[in-house]
Amino acid sequence: MNKVGINSHNDWDPLQEIIVGTVKGATVPPLHITVKACSYPDYWPFFSKNAGKPFPEELVNKAEKELNDFVHILEQEGIVVKRPTPFDFTQTYKTPHIETSGLYAAMPRDVLTVIGNEVIEAPMAWPSRYFEFLAYQNLKQEYLDMGCQWTQAPKGSMSKELYCADYPIASLEDRHKLAGENKFVTTEHEICFDAADVVRMGKDIFIQRSQVTNEKAIAWLTQHLKETHRVQEIRFKDPNPMHIDATFVPLRPGLILINPDRPCLQAQQFKDAGWDLVKAAAPCLPSDWPLYLSSKWLCMNILLLDTKRVVVERQEELNIKLFKSLGFEVIPVDFRHVYSFGGSFHCVTCDIRRDSRLEDFKLIKE
Ligand code: DAV
């Protein structure tokens, strides 16, 4: 039995073991209402035309090379790297409520979050991601065999009542209004969430209501962790929230990187606790770069090896400069082809073990 096989309380303690995703087998998801709500209309014809087919081979190969290079850099730092086992995502599956092909095993952060010594596996919200957890089955069993705790959060049915059928026709202005009213493409019919809407800061856990995470999920996580953690919903001025890690990125005790386009509505709470909020610099990605599933704010989707060293995309010069000015040593890594799949260093990873203990930063009042 290895009692410390899994142990991570935040994003900045010294990294020891991590899962890094793969774009092998990445498949274009059908243009379900949730995909529409989370992508730009310019790409909708691409999704419609290529649904269920593999992403372009050249792009997959370039992105996988970047991922493998990233893995080597982590291994050179002495970090143990685990990879998921992709399956055939082009295969269509049918349940009593959904019929769809899959997506990929590229973004472990969306599926898994580690709270202390427990992995929590998210139920997800896109039908194309319902069975994505199977890519982590081998790893799950490996950690269970070590005596680790692995919890599958309650999984819903993804029946049609979970989705607001007319949502995506709303203009951006309408979406701002709807987001302000806490209305998203997912309803409160049953629990749904992606793990990437969770931020861990010791005893304080923040989670945002987003296109893919609902209030029922926030209530479940609060209940599930009530003996050990405080859980609080966190909100931003963001018409289209999906995953918090290009919006609100803690860098070390006392310092949080925030998205200048998505102000945090609870900023004062962090300032009151003595923390600084620093605005991320502008993205450097050219505007014609294909980004099927995210915004350019992947520039702030970084990975911390500890409180001194940060992995940043090599061409994000403005943010590299910002990190240096904040006292970080920057490890530049090419990752633009991975960006095209909807994530960067934080999305494509799930830190399994850091040299980490549970701290109380008192960010949430009891
Ligand atoms: O564009 O803010 C980034 C994270 C997607 N997994 C965005 C989403």
XYZ file of N, CA and C in Angstrom, residues 18 106 163-164 185 200 217 228 231 233 262 279 317 362:
42
model
N 2.484 13.396 -12.565
C 1.440 14.096 -13.327
C 0.947 13.227 -14.477
N -7.175 14.096 -24.502
C -6.135 15.130 -24.512
C -6.119 15.976 -23.237
N -30.310 20.120 -21.233
C -29.843 21.170 -22.141
C -30.955 22.148 -22.485
N -30.563 23.407 -22.595
C -31.488 24.473 -22.943
C -31.485 24.565 -24.476
N -26.146 26.873 -21.160
C -26.693 25.845 -22.057
C -27.114 24.598 -21.281
N -8.172 24.662 -6.807
C -7.814 24.192 -5.464
C -6.819 25.144 -4.818
N -23.915 20.478 -9.284
C -22.544 19.981 -9.132
C -21.840 20.717 -7.992
N -13.620 18.475 5.295
C -12.212 18.876 5.157
C -11.990 20.210 4.452
N -16.052 24.990 0.178
C -16.254 25.112 -1.270
C -17.109 26.344 -1.522
N -18.758 28.971 -4.722
C -18.947 29.297 -6.137
C -18.237 30.616 -6.422
N -12.140 39.095 -18.230
C -13.156 38.386 -17.431
C -12.990 38.731 -15.949
N -3.102 41.022 -13.676
C -3.735 40.750 -14.971
C -2.765 40.060 -15.915
N 5.325 35.821 -25.711
C 6.401 36.677 -25.186
C 5.939 37.633 -24.093
N -7.517 30.815 4.448
C -8.662 31.628 4.952
C -9.194 32.605 3.889
